[in-house]
mmCIF file of C-alpha atoms in Angstrom:
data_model
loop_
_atom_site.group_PDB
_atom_site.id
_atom_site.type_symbol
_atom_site.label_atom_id
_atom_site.label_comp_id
_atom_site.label_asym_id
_atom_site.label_seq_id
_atom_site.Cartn_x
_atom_site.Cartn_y
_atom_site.Cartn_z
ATOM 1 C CA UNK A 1 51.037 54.188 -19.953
ATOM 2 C CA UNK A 2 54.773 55.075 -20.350
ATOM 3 C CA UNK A 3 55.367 54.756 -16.506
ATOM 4 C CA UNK A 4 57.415 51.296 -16.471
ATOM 5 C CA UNK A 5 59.220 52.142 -19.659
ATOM 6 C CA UNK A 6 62.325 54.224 -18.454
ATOM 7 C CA UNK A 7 62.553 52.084 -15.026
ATOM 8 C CA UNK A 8 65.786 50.434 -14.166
ATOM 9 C CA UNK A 9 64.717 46.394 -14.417
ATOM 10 C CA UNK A 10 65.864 44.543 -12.042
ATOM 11 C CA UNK A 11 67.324 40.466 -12.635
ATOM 12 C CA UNK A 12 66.816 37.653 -10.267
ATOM 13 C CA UNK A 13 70.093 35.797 -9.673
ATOM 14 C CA UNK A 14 70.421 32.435 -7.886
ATOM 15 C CA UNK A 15 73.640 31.728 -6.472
ATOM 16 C CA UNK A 16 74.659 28.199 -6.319
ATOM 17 C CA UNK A 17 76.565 26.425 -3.581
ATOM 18 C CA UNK A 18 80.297 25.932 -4.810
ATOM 19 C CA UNK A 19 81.388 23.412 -2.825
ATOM 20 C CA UNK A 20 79.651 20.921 -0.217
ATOM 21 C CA UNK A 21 80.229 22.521 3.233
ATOM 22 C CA UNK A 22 78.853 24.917 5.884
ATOM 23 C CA UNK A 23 77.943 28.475 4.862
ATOM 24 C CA UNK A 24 79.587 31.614 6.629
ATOM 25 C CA UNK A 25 78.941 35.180 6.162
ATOM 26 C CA UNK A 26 82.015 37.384 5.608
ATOM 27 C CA UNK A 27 81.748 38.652 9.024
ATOM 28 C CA UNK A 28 83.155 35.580 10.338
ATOM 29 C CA UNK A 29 85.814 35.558 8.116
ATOM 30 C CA UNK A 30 89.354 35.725 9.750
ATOM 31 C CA UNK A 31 91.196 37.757 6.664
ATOM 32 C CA UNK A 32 90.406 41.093 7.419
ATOM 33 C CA UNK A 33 89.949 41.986 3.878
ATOM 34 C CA UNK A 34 87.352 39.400 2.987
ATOM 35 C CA UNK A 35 85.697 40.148 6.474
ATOM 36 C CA UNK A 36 85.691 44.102 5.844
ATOM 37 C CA UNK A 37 84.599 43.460 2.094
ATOM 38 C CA UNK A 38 87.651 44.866 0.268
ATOM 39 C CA UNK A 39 86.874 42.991 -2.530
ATOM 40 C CA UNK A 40 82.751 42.884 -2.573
ATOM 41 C CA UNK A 41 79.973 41.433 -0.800
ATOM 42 C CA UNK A 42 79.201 37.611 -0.188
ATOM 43 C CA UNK A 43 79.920 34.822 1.774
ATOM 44 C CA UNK A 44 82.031 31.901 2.461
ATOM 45 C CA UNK A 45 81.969 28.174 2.643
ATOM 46 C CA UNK A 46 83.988 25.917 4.877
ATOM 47 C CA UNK A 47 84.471 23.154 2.501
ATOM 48 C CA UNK A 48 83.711 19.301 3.023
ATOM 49 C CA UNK A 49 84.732 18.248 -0.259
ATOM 50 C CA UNK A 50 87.421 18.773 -2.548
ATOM 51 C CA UNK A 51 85.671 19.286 -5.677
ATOM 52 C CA UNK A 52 83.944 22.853 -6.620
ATOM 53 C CA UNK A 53 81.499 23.717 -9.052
ATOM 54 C CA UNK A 54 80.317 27.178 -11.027
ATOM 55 C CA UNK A 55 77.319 29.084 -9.183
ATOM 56 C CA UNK A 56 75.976 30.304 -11.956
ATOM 57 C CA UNK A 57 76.165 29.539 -15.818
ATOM 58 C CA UNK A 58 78.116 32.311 -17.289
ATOM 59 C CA UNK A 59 81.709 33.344 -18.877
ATOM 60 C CA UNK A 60 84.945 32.728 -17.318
ATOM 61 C CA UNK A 61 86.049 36.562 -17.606
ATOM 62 C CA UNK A 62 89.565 35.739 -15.545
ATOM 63 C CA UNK A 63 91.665 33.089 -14.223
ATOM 64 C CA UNK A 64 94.790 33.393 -11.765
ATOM 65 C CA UNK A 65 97.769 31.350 -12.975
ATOM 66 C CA UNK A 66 98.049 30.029 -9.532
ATOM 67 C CA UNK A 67 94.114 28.538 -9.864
ATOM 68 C CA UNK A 68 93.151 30.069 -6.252
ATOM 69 C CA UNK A 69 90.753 32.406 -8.238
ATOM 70 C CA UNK A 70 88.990 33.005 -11.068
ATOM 71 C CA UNK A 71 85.596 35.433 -11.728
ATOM 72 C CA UNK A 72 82.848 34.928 -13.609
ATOM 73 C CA UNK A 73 80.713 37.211 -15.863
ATOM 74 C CA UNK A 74 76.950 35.690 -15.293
ATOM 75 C CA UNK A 75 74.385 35.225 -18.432
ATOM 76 C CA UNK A 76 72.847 38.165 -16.046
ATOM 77 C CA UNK A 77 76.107 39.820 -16.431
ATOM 78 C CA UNK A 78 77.237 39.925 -12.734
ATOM 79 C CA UNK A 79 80.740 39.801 -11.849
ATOM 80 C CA UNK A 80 81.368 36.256 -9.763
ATOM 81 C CA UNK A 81 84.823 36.521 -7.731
ATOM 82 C CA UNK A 82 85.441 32.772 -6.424
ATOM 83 C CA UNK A 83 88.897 32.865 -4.135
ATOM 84 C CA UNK A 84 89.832 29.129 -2.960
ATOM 85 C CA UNK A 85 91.403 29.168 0.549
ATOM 86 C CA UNK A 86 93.105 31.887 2.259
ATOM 87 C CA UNK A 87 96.580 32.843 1.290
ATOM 88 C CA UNK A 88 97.144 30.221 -1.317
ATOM 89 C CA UNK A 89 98.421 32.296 -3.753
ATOM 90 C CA UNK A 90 101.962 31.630 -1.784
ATOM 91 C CA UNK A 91 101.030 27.608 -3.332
ATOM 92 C CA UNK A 92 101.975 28.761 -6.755
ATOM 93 C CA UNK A 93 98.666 26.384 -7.840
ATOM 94 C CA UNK A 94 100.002 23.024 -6.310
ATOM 95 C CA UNK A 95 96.667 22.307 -4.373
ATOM 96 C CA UNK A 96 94.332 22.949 -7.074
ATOM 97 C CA UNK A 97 93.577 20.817 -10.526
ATOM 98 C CA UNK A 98 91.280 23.588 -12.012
ATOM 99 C CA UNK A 99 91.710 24.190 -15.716
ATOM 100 C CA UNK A 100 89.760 27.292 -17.021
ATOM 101 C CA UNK A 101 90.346 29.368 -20.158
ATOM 102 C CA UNK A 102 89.429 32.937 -20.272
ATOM 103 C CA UNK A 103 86.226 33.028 -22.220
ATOM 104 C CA UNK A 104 85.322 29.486 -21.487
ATOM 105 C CA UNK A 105 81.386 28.792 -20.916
ATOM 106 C CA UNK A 106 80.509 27.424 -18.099
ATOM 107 C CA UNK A 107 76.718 26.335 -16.734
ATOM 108 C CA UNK A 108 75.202 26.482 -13.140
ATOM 109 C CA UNK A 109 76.339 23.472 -10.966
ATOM 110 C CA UNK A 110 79.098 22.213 -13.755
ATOM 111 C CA UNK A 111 82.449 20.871 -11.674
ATOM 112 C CA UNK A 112 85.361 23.139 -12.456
ATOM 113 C CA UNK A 113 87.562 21.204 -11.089
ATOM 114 C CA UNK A 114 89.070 19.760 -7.465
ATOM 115 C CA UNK A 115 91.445 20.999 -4.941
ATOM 116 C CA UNK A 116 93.386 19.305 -2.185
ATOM 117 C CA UNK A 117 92.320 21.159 0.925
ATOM 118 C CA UNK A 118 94.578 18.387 3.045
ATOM 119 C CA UNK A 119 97.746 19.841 1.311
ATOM 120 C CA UNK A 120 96.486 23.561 1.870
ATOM 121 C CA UNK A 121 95.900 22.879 5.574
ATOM 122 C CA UNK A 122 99.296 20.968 5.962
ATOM 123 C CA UNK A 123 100.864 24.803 4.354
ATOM 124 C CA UNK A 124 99.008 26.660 7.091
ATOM 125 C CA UNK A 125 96.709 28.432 4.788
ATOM 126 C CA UNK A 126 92.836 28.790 5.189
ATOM 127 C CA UNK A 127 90.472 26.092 3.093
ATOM 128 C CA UNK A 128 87.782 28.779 2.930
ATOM 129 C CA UNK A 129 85.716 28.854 -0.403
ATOM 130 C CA UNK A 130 84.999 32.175 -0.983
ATOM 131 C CA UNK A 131 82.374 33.480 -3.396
ATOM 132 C CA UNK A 132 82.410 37.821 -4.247
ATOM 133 C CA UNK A 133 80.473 40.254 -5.598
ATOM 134 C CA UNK A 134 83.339 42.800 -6.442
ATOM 135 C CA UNK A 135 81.212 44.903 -8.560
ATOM 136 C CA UNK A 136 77.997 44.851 -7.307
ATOM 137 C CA UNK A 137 77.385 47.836 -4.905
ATOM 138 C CA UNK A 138 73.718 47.553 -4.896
ATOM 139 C CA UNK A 139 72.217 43.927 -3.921
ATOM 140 C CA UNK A 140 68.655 44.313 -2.834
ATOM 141 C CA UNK A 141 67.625 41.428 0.038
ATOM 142 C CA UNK A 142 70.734 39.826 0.235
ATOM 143 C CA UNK A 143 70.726 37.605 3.032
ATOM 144 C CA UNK A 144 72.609 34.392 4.000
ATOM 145 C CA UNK A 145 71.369 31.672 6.265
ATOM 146 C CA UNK A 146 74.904 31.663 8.959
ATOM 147 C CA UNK A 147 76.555 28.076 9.498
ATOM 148 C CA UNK A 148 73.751 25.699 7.451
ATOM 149 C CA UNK A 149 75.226 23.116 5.951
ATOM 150 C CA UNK A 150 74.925 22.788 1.835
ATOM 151 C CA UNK A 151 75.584 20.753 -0.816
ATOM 152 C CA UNK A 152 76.865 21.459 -3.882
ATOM 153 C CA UNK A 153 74.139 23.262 -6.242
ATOM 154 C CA UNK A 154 71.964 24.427 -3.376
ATOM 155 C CA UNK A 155 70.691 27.551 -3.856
ATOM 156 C CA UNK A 156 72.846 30.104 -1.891
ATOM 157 C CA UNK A 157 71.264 33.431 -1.578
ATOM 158 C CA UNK A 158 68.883 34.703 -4.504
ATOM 159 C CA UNK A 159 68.972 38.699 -5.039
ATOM 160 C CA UNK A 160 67.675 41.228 -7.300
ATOM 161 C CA UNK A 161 69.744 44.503 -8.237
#
């Protein structure tokens, strides 16, 4: 009778495309510390579009200055990391029109904003769209589908931890 009752439940999540491009898995990413998972599981997206959009609906729980990267805290309370382009911090937020507010509700599939991956390739930096699970050190049947192309909103990967 009491057997369920002290179980750890486990949440669905559905991870939304970011950005209209082709899906990588961090293995093929050439910064060793998104490749070796310094900062948390996931994948990446080479992007065919400039604008991006939130993968899940959730809180804006940080926002660099220089708008490469901000994280968001999920309505399942799972810790987002999204990190626009490789090296870009050294832009000092030139590329990127993204205007977030700590605390700022967001919903699955809203645009944040656009970035302008011509200027970030003319700097010699990386365009990859990079979306991190820096908390999460247990995702159960998390699985990407290597180099399919997605549109904005698709459903990424869908895990349960």
């Amino acid at each position: 009778m009491f057997s369920n009752l002290f179980k750890k439940k486990e949440k669905n999540n559905e991870i939304l495309a970011v950005v209209d491009g082709q899906l990588m898995s961090l293995e093929h990413s050439e910064d060793e510390v998104f490749k070796d998972k310094m900062m948390g599981d996931g994948f990446f997206i080479k992007p065919e579009s400039e604008k991006i959009y939130s993968p899940v609906s959730g809180t804006i729980s940080s926002f660099f200055p220089t708008k490469h990267a901000f994280t968001i805290l999920s309505d399942n309370n799972v810790d987002i990391l999204i990190h626009i382009g490789r090296n870009t911090v050294e832009l000092e937020g030139r590329p990127f029109d993204i205007n977030l507010v700590e605390g700022q509700k967001i919903k699955a599939g809203e645009l944040i904003g656009t970035v302008n991956f011509k200027e970030i390739i003319e700097a010699g930096k990386g365009t990859e769209v990079y979306v991190l699970f820096p908390e999460l050190t247990e995702i159960n049947n998390f699985s990407i589908e290597d180099e399919k192309q997605l549109l904005h909103g698709e459903v990424v990967v869908k895990f349960k931890y």
